[in-house]
Amino acid sequence: MNCKPGDLAIIVRSDFAEDIGSIGEVVAAVDPLDWMDQGLPEWRCTSTRIGRVYDTETGQDKLSLDFDIPDAWLRPVSGLPIDEDVTEDLKEPA
């Protein structure tokens, strides 16, 4: 698996080209019964950027801040956690 809950991840593959490069927060694993037909483990993610998703209930595309996406289509974004203090790294050399 590429990601885990709590990770920030970048979308590297999508059915919708405009969603590639978007960043989302990995929230939770999707129930395996919901993705078994595709054979790819999926994550439920949320983003601050609206993206296009496929609505399985209506069979139509819709815009949403929340989405389910295969783990293989995500890459974690590394870096310091949001609550880390980075002031020490930013000081000028003496």
PDB file of N, CA, C and O in Angstrom, residues 24-85:
ATOM      1  N   GLY A  24      -5.089  15.345  -1.531  1.00  0.00           N
ATOM      2  CA  GLY A  24      -6.178  14.982  -0.634  1.00  0.00           C
ATOM      3  C   GLY A  24      -5.628  14.379   0.639  1.00  0.00           C
ATOM      4  O   GLY A  24      -4.475  13.933   0.684  1.00  0.00           O
ATOM      5  N   GLU A  25      -6.442  14.380   1.661  1.00  0.00           N
ATOM      6  CA  GLU A  25      -6.077  13.712   2.916  1.00  0.00           C
ATOM      7  C   GLU A  25      -6.717  12.336   2.925  1.00  0.00           C
ATOM      8  O   GLU A  25      -7.919  12.196   2.687  1.00  0.00           O
ATOM      9  N   VAL A  26      -5.909  11.318   3.190  1.00  0.00           N
ATOM     10  CA  VAL A  26      -6.408   9.954   3.290  1.00  0.00           C
ATOM     11  C   VAL A  26      -7.116   9.821   4.636  1.00  0.00           C
ATOM     12  O   VAL A  26      -6.515  10.028   5.685  1.00  0.00           O
ATOM     13  N   VAL A  27      -8.413   9.502   4.579  1.00  0.00           N
ATOM     14  CA  VAL A  27      -9.229   9.465   5.792  1.00  0.00           C
ATOM     15  C   VAL A  27      -9.370   8.045   6.331  1.00  0.00           C
ATOM     16  O   VAL A  27      -9.135   7.798   7.509  1.00  0.00           O
ATOM     17  N   ALA A  28      -9.758   7.102   5.473  1.00  0.00           N
ATOM     18  CA  ALA A  28     -10.016   5.738   5.938  1.00  0.00           C
ATOM     19  C   ALA A  28     -10.009   4.772   4.762  1.00  0.00           C
ATOM     20  O   ALA A  28     -10.172   5.184   3.609  1.00  0.00           O
ATOM     21  N   ALA A  29      -9.852   3.500   5.065  1.00  0.00           N
ATOM     22  CA  ALA A  29      -9.936   2.469   4.031  1.00  0.00           C
ATOM     23  C   ALA A  29     -11.389   2.272   3.631  1.00  0.00           C
ATOM     24  O   ALA A  29     -12.297   2.345   4.469  1.00  0.00           O
ATOM     25  N   VAL A  30     -11.610   2.035   2.348  1.00  0.00           N
ATOM     26  CA  VAL A  30     -12.942   1.725   1.847  1.00  0.00           C
ATOM     27  C   VAL A  30     -13.199   0.247   2.111  1.00  0.00           C
ATOM     28  O   VAL A  30     -12.298  -0.584   1.999  1.00  0.00           O
ATOM     29  N   ASP A  31     -14.420  -0.084   2.464  1.00  0.00           N
ATOM     30  CA  ASP A  31     -14.813  -1.466   2.725  1.00  0.00           C
ATOM     31  C   ASP A  31     -14.411  -2.343   1.532  1.00  0.00           C
ATOM     32  O   ASP A  31     -14.761  -2.041   0.393  1.00  0.00           O
ATOM     33  N   PRO A  32     -13.645  -3.420   1.767  1.00  0.00           N
ATOM     34  CA  PRO A  32     -13.207  -4.274   0.659  1.00  0.00           C
ATOM     35  C   PRO A  32     -14.348  -4.782  -0.223  1.00  0.00           C
ATOM     36  O   PRO A  32     -14.160  -5.001  -1.412  1.00  0.00           O
ATOM     37  N   LEU A  33     -15.532  -4.953   0.335  1.00  0.00           N
ATOM     38  CA  LEU A  33     -16.663  -5.408  -0.480  1.00  0.00           C
ATOM     39  C   LEU A  33     -17.039  -4.372  -1.538  1.00  0.00           C
ATOM     40  O   LEU A  33     -17.643  -4.707  -2.547  1.00  0.00           O
ATOM     41  N   ASP A  34     -16.666  -3.110  -1.328  1.00  0.00           N
ATOM     42  CA  ASP A  34     -16.977  -2.048  -2.280  1.00  0.00           C
ATOM     43  C   ASP A  34     -15.977  -1.975  -3.433  1.00  0.00           C
ATOM     44  O   ASP A  34     -16.275  -1.388  -4.463  1.00  0.00           O
ATOM     45  N   TRP A  35     -14.785  -2.543  -3.279  1.00  0.00           N
ATOM     46  CA  TRP A  35     -13.783  -2.445  -4.344  1.00  0.00           C
ATOM     47  C   TRP A  35     -13.324  -3.793  -4.882  1.00  0.00           C
ATOM     48  O   TRP A  35     -12.535  -3.862  -5.808  1.00  0.00           O
ATOM     49  N   MET A  36     -13.803  -4.883  -4.348  1.00  0.00           N
ATOM     50  CA  MET A  36     -13.334  -6.209  -4.754  1.00  0.00           C
ATOM     51  C   MET A  36     -13.504  -6.477  -6.245  1.00  0.00           C
ATOM     52  O   MET A  36     -12.660  -7.132  -6.850  1.00  0.00           O
ATOM     53  N   ASP A  37     -14.557  -5.938  -6.869  1.00  0.00           N
ATOM     54  CA  ASP A  37     -14.768  -6.194  -8.288  1.00  0.00           C
ATOM     55  C   ASP A  37     -13.661  -5.579  -9.142  1.00  0.00           C
ATOM     56  O   ASP A  37     -13.349  -6.062 -10.224  1.00  0.00           O
ATOM     57  N   GLN A  38     -13.022  -4.501  -8.648  1.00  0.00           N
ATOM     58  CA  GLN A  38     -11.929  -3.872  -9.376  1.00  0.00           C
ATOM     59  C   GLN A  38     -10.572  -4.459  -8.984  1.00  0.00           C
ATOM     60  O   GLN A  38      -9.600  -4.302  -9.709  1.00  0.00           O
ATOM     61  N   GLY A  39     -10.507  -5.078  -7.828  1.00  0.00           N
ATOM     62  CA  GLY A  39      -9.270  -5.696  -7.382  1.00  0.00           C
ATOM     63  C   GLY A  39      -8.216  -4.734  -6.866  1.00  0.00           C
ATOM     64  O   GLY A  39      -7.071  -5.112  -6.684  1.00  0.00           O
ATOM     65  N   LEU A  40      -8.579  -3.460  -6.649  1.00  0.00           N
ATOM     66  CA  LEU A  40      -7.632  -2.455  -6.159  1.00  0.00           C
ATOM     67  C   LEU A  40      -8.098  -1.910  -4.813  1.00  0.00           C
ATOM     68  O   LEU A  40      -9.197  -1.375  -4.720  1.00  0.00           O
ATOM     69  N   PRO A  41      -7.284  -2.034  -3.758  1.00  0.00           N
ATOM     70  CA  PRO A  41      -7.664  -1.433  -2.474  1.00  0.00           C
ATOM     71  C   PRO A  41      -7.875   0.069  -2.642  1.00  0.00           C
ATOM     72  O   PRO A  41      -7.136   0.730  -3.378  1.00  0.00           O
ATOM     73  N   GLU A  42      -8.904   0.600  -1.993  1.00  0.00           N
ATOM     74  CA  GLU A  42      -9.233   2.008  -2.127  1.00  0.00           C
ATOM     75  C   GLU A  42      -9.231   2.726  -0.783  1.00  0.00           C
ATOM     76  O   GLU A  42      -9.434   2.125   0.267  1.00  0.00           O
ATOM     77  N   TRP A  43      -9.013   4.040  -0.878  1.00  0.00           N
ATOM     78  CA  TRP A  43      -9.065   4.930   0.276  1.00  0.00           C
ATOM     79  C   TRP A  43     -10.187   5.943   0.104  1.00  0.00           C
ATOM     80  O   TRP A  43     -10.456   6.375  -1.003  1.00  0.00           O
ATOM     81  N   ARG A  44     -10.802   6.305   1.203  1.00  0.00           N
ATOM     82  CA  ARG A  44     -11.725   7.439   1.217  1.00  0.00           C
ATOM     83  C   ARG A  44     -10.872   8.658   1.548  1.00  0.00           C
ATOM     84  O   ARG A  44     -10.108   8.658   2.516  1.00  0.00           O
ATOM     85  N   CYS A  45     -10.960   9.681   0.714  1.00  0.00           N
ATOM     86  CA  CYS A  45     -10.141  10.882   0.864  1.00  0.00           C
ATOM     87  C   CYS A  45     -11.024  12.127   0.866  1.00  0.00           C
ATOM     88  O   CYS A  45     -12.170  12.099   0.416  1.00  0.00           O
ATOM     89  N   THR A  46     -10.450  13.203   1.356  1.00  0.00           N
ATOM     90  CA  THR A  46     -11.118  14.497   1.324  1.00  0.00           C
ATOM     91  C   THR A  46     -10.099  15.527   0.855  1.00  0.00           C
ATOM     92  O   THR A  46      -8.903  15.358   1.044  1.00  0.00           O
ATOM     93  N   SER A  47     -10.602  16.589   0.225  1.00  0.00           N
ATOM     94  CA  SER A  47      -9.725  17.611  -0.329  1.00  0.00           C
ATOM     95  C   SER A  47     -10.358  18.981  -0.136  1.00  0.00           C
ATOM     96  O   SER A  47     -11.563  19.095   0.092  1.00  0.00           O
ATOM     97  N   THR A  48      -9.556  20.012  -0.239  1.00  0.00           N
ATOM     98  CA  THR A  48     -10.088  21.377  -0.207  1.00  0.00           C
ATOM     99  C   THR A  48     -10.364  21.871  -1.623  1.00  0.00           C
ATOM    100  O   THR A  48     -10.900  22.950  -1.811  1.00  0.00           O
ATOM    101  N   ARG A  49      -9.983  21.070  -2.624  1.00  0.00           N
ATOM    102  CA  ARG A  49     -10.219  21.413  -4.028  1.00  0.00           C
ATOM    103  C   ARG A  49     -11.319  20.504  -4.577  1.00  0.00           C
ATOM    104  O   ARG A  49     -11.226  19.285  -4.474  1.00  0.00           O
ATOM    105  N   ILE A  50     -12.332  21.085  -5.160  1.00  0.00           N
ATOM    106  CA  ILE A  50     -13.423  20.308  -5.736  1.00  0.00           C
ATOM    107  C   ILE A  50     -12.901  19.526  -6.930  1.00  0.00           C
ATOM    108  O   ILE A  50     -12.176  20.056  -7.773  1.00  0.00           O
ATOM    109  N   GLY A  51     -13.244  18.251  -6.983  1.00  0.00           N
ATOM    110  CA  GLY A  51     -12.839  17.403  -8.091  1.00  0.00           C
ATOM    111  C   GLY A  51     -14.037  16.666  -8.663  1.00  0.00           C
ATOM    112  O   GLY A  51     -15.112  16.611  -8.055  1.00  0.00           O
ATOM    113  N   ARG A  52     -13.863  16.111  -9.837  1.00  0.00           N
ATOM    114  CA  ARG A  52     -14.934  15.349 -10.469  1.00  0.00           C
ATOM    115  C   ARG A  52     -14.798  13.895 -10.041  1.00  0.00           C
ATOM    116  O   ARG A  52     -13.708  13.323 -10.065  1.00  0.00           O
ATOM    117  N   VAL A  53     -15.915  13.302  -9.642  1.00  0.00           N
ATOM    118  CA  VAL A  53     -15.953  11.910  -9.201  1.00  0.00           C
ATOM    119  C   VAL A  53     -17.120  11.209  -9.878  1.00  0.00           C
ATOM    120  O   VAL A  53     -18.064  11.852 -10.330  1.00  0.00           O
ATOM    121  N   TYR A  54     -17.061   9.894  -9.908  1.00  0.00           N
ATOM    122  CA  TYR A  54     -18.145   9.092 -10.460  1.00  0.00           C
ATOM    123  C   TYR A  54     -19.060   8.675  -9.319  1.00  0.00           C
ATOM    124  O   TYR A  54     -18.614   8.090  -8.338  1.00  0.00           O
ATOM    125  N   ASP A  55     -20.343   9.000  -9.427  1.00  0.00           N
ATOM    126  CA  ASP A  55     -21.337   8.647  -8.410  1.00  0.00           C
ATOM    127  C   ASP A  55     -21.927   7.287  -8.766  1.00  0.00           C
ATOM    128  O   ASP A  55     -22.659   7.158  -9.745  1.00  0.00           O
ATOM    129  N   THR A  56     -21.607   6.261  -7.985  1.00  0.00           N
ATOM    130  CA  THR A  56     -22.070   4.907  -8.288  1.00  0.00           C
ATOM    131  C   THR A  56     -23.586   4.772  -8.145  1.00  0.00           C
ATOM    132  O   THR A  56     -24.183   3.905  -8.764  1.00  0.00           O
ATOM    133  N   GLU A  57     -24.204   5.613  -7.329  1.00  0.00           N
ATOM    134  CA  GLU A  57     -25.654   5.527  -7.142  1.00  0.00           C
ATOM    135  C   GLU A  57     -26.413   6.032  -8.363  1.00  0.00           C
ATOM    136  O   GLU A  57     -27.415   5.447  -8.759  1.00  0.00           O
ATOM    137  N   THR A  58     -25.947   7.129  -8.964  1.00  0.00           N
ATOM    138  CA  THR A  58     -26.654   7.716 -10.104  1.00  0.00           C
ATOM    139  C   THR A  58     -26.044   7.323 -11.444  1.00  0.00           C
ATOM    140  O   THR A  58     -26.677   7.486 -12.482  1.00  0.00           O
ATOM    141  N   GLY A  59     -24.803   6.835 -11.427  1.00  0.00           N
ATOM    142  CA  GLY A  59     -24.118   6.509 -12.663  1.00  0.00           C
ATOM    143  C   GLY A  59     -23.646   7.740 -13.419  1.00  0.00           C
ATOM    144  O   GLY A  59     -23.304   7.672 -14.590  1.00  0.00           O
ATOM    145  N   GLN A  60     -23.625   8.882 -12.741  1.00  0.00           N
ATOM    146  CA  GLN A  60     -23.234  10.154 -13.351  1.00  0.00           C
ATOM    147  C   GLN A  60     -21.995  10.710 -12.656  1.00  0.00           C
ATOM    148  O   GLN A  60     -21.702  10.359 -11.524  1.00  0.00           O
ATOM    149  N   ASP A  61     -21.295  11.610 -13.346  1.00  0.00           N
ATOM    150  CA  ASP A  61     -20.195  12.343 -12.728  1.00  0.00           C
ATOM    151  C   ASP A  61     -20.785  13.453 -11.877  1.00  0.00           C
ATOM    152  O   ASP A  61     -21.867  13.974 -12.168  1.00  0.00           O
ATOM    153  N   LYS A  62     -20.072  13.812 -10.801  1.00  0.00           N
ATOM    154  CA  LYS A  62     -20.487  14.941  -9.967  1.00  0.00           C
ATOM    155  C   LYS A  62     -19.234  15.609  -9.411  1.00  0.00           C
ATOM    156  O   LYS A  62     -18.145  15.051  -9.479  1.00  0.00           O
ATOM    157  N   LEU A  63     -19.404  16.802  -8.865  1.00  0.00           N
ATOM    158  CA  LEU A  63     -18.305  17.515  -8.217  1.00  0.00           C
ATOM    159  C   LEU A  63     -18.391  17.273  -6.717  1.00  0.00           C
ATOM    160  O   LEU A  63     -19.477  17.294  -6.137  1.00  0.00           O
ATOM    161  N   SER A  64     -17.230  17.054  -6.089  1.00  0.00           N
ATOM    162  CA  SER A  64     -17.231  16.734  -4.665  1.00  0.00           C
ATOM    163  C   SER A  64     -15.874  17.053  -4.043  1.00  0.00           C
ATOM    164  O   SER A  64     -14.850  17.082  -4.724  1.00  0.00           O
ATOM    165  N   LEU A  65     -15.887  17.268  -2.731  1.00  0.00           N
ATOM    166  CA  LEU A  65     -14.651  17.413  -1.958  1.00  0.00           C
ATOM    167  C   LEU A  65     -14.203  16.071  -1.392  1.00  0.00           C
ATOM    168  O   LEU A  65     -13.077  15.920  -0.935  1.00  0.00           O
ATOM    169  N   ASP A  66     -15.102  15.086  -1.398  1.00  0.00           N
ATOM    170  CA  ASP A  66     -14.821  13.755  -0.865  1.00  0.00           C
ATOM    171  C   ASP A  66     -14.824  12.755  -2.017  1.00  0.00           C
ATOM    172  O   ASP A  66     -15.637  12.864  -2.937  1.00  0.00           O
ATOM    173  N   PHE A  67     -13.927  11.774  -1.941  1.00  0.00           N
ATOM    174  CA  PHE A  67     -13.845  10.800  -3.027  1.00  0.00           C
ATOM    175  C   PHE A  67     -13.195   9.519  -2.541  1.00  0.00           C
ATOM    176  O   PHE A  67     -12.456   9.507  -1.567  1.00  0.00           O
ATOM    177  N   ASP A  68     -13.506   8.420  -3.225  1.00  0.00           N
ATOM    178  CA  ASP A  68     -12.838   7.141  -3.015  1.00  0.00           C
ATOM    179  C   ASP A  68     -11.917   6.926  -4.203  1.00  0.00           C
ATOM    180  O   ASP A  68     -12.294   7.184  -5.346  1.00  0.00           O
ATOM    181  N   ILE A  69     -10.701   6.458  -3.930  1.00  0.00           N
ATOM    182  CA  ILE A  69      -9.709   6.325  -4.999  1.00  0.00           C
ATOM    183  C   ILE A  69      -8.784   5.147  -4.687  1.00  0.00           C
ATOM    184  O   ILE A  69      -8.437   4.913  -3.523  1.00  0.00           O
ATOM    185  N   PRO A  70      -8.402   4.392  -5.721  1.00  0.00           N
ATOM    186  CA  PRO A  70      -7.487   3.268  -5.483  1.00  0.00           C
ATOM    187  C   PRO A  70      -6.140   3.736  -4.921  1.00  0.00           C
ATOM    188  O   PRO A  70      -5.618   4.784  -5.302  1.00  0.00           O
ATOM    189  N   ASP A  71      -5.602   2.939  -4.031  1.00  0.00           N
ATOM    190  CA  ASP A  71      -4.290   3.226  -3.441  1.00  0.00           C
ATOM    191  C   ASP A  71      -3.232   3.382  -4.532  1.00  0.00           C
ATOM    192  O   ASP A  71      -2.368   4.251  -4.431  1.00  0.00           O
ATOM    193  N   ALA A  72      -3.309   2.593  -5.587  1.00  0.00           N
ATOM    194  CA  ALA A  72      -2.317   2.643  -6.667  1.00  0.00           C
ATOM    195  C   ALA A  72      -2.324   3.972  -7.411  1.00  0.00           C
ATOM    196  O   ALA A  72      -1.366   4.289  -8.106  1.00  0.00           O
ATOM    197  N   TRP A  73      -3.372   4.749  -7.271  1.00  0.00           N
ATOM    198  CA  TRP A  73      -3.494   6.034  -7.962  1.00  0.00           C
ATOM    199  C   TRP A  73      -3.026   7.193  -7.093  1.00  0.00           C
ATOM    200  O   TRP A  73      -3.127   8.357  -7.485  1.00  0.00           O
ATOM    201  N   LEU A  74      -2.511   6.910  -5.909  1.00  0.00           N
ATOM    202  CA  LEU A  74      -2.058   7.935  -4.965  1.00  0.00           C
ATOM    203  C   LEU A  74      -0.584   7.767  -4.637  1.00  0.00           C
ATOM    204  O   LEU A  74      -0.064   6.651  -4.636  1.00  0.00           O
ATOM    205  N   ARG A  75       0.067   8.874  -4.309  1.00  0.00           N
ATOM    206  CA  ARG A  75       1.423   8.846  -3.760  1.00  0.00           C
ATOM    207  C   ARG A  75       1.437   9.776  -2.564  1.00  0.00           C
ATOM    208  O   ARG A  75       0.974  10.919  -2.646  1.00  0.00           O
ATOM    209  N   PRO A  76       1.963   9.314  -1.428  1.00  0.00           N
ATOM    210  CA  PRO A  76       2.006  10.187  -0.253  1.00  0.00           C
ATOM    211  C   PRO A  76       2.905  11.391  -0.490  1.00  0.00           C
ATOM    212  O   PRO A  76       3.907  11.302  -1.206  1.00  0.00           O
ATOM    213  N   VAL A  77       2.498  12.502   0.096  1.00  0.00           N
ATOM    214  CA  VAL A  77       3.292  13.730   0.033  1.00  0.00           C
ATOM    215  C   VAL A  77       4.088  13.780   1.324  1.00  0.00           C
ATOM    216  O   VAL A  77       3.518  13.854   2.409  1.00  0.00           O
ATOM    217  N   SER A  78       5.412  13.704   1.216  1.00  0.00           N
ATOM    218  CA  SER A  78       6.236  13.685   2.416  1.00  0.00           C
ATOM    219  C   SER A  78       6.483  15.094   2.915  1.00  0.00           C
ATOM    220  O   SER A  78       6.298  16.067   2.193  1.00  0.00           O
ATOM    221  N   GLY A  79       6.902  15.181   4.126  1.00  0.00           N
ATOM    222  CA  GLY A  79       7.193  16.476   4.733  1.00  0.00           C
ATOM    223  C   GLY A  79       6.838  16.439   6.203  1.00  0.00           C
ATOM    224  O   GLY A  79       6.467  15.411   6.751  1.00  0.00           O
ATOM    225  N   LEU A  80       6.952  17.572   6.832  1.00  0.00           N
ATOM    226  CA  LEU A  80       6.636  17.664   8.244  1.00  0.00           C
ATOM    227  C   LEU A  80       5.135  17.644   8.457  1.00  0.00           C
ATOM    228  O   LEU A  80       4.389  18.179   7.642  1.00  0.00           O
ATOM    229  N   PRO A  81       4.683  17.053   9.547  1.00  0.00           N
ATOM    230  CA  PRO A  81       3.266  17.146   9.870  1.00  0.00           C
ATOM    231  C   PRO A  81       2.855  18.610  10.026  1.00  0.00           C
ATOM    232  O   PRO A  81       3.686  19.463  10.350  1.00  0.00           O
ATOM    233  N   ILE A  82       1.600  18.886   9.808  1.00  0.00           N
ATOM    234  CA  ILE A  82       1.093  20.256   9.839  1.00  0.00           C
ATOM    235  C   ILE A  82       1.379  20.939  11.174  1.00  0.00           C
ATOM    236  O   ILE A  82       1.649  22.129  11.217  1.00  0.00           O
ATOM    237  N   ASP A  83       1.362  20.190  12.275  1.00  0.00           N
ATOM    238  CA  ASP A  83       1.542  20.804  13.588  1.00  0.00           C
ATOM    239  C   ASP A  83       3.011  20.956  13.994  1.00  0.00           C
ATOM    240  O   ASP A  83       3.318  21.441  15.072  1.00  0.00           O
ATOM    241  N   GLU A  84       3.950  20.560  13.141  1.00  0.00           N
ATOM    242  CA  GLU A  84       5.373  20.694  13.449  1.00  0.00           C
ATOM    243  C   GLU A  84       5.808  22.155  13.356  1.00  0.00           C
ATOM    244  O   GLU A  84       5.380  22.895  12.486  1.00  0.00           O
ATOM    245  N   ASP A  85       6.711  22.560  14.240  1.00  0.00           N
ATOM    246  CA  ASP A  85       7.277  23.905  14.229  1.00  0.00           C
ATOM    247  C   ASP A  85       8.557  23.864  13.405  1.00  0.00           C
ATOM    248  O   ASP A  85       9.473  23.113  13.710  1.00  0.00           O
TER     249      ASP A  85
END
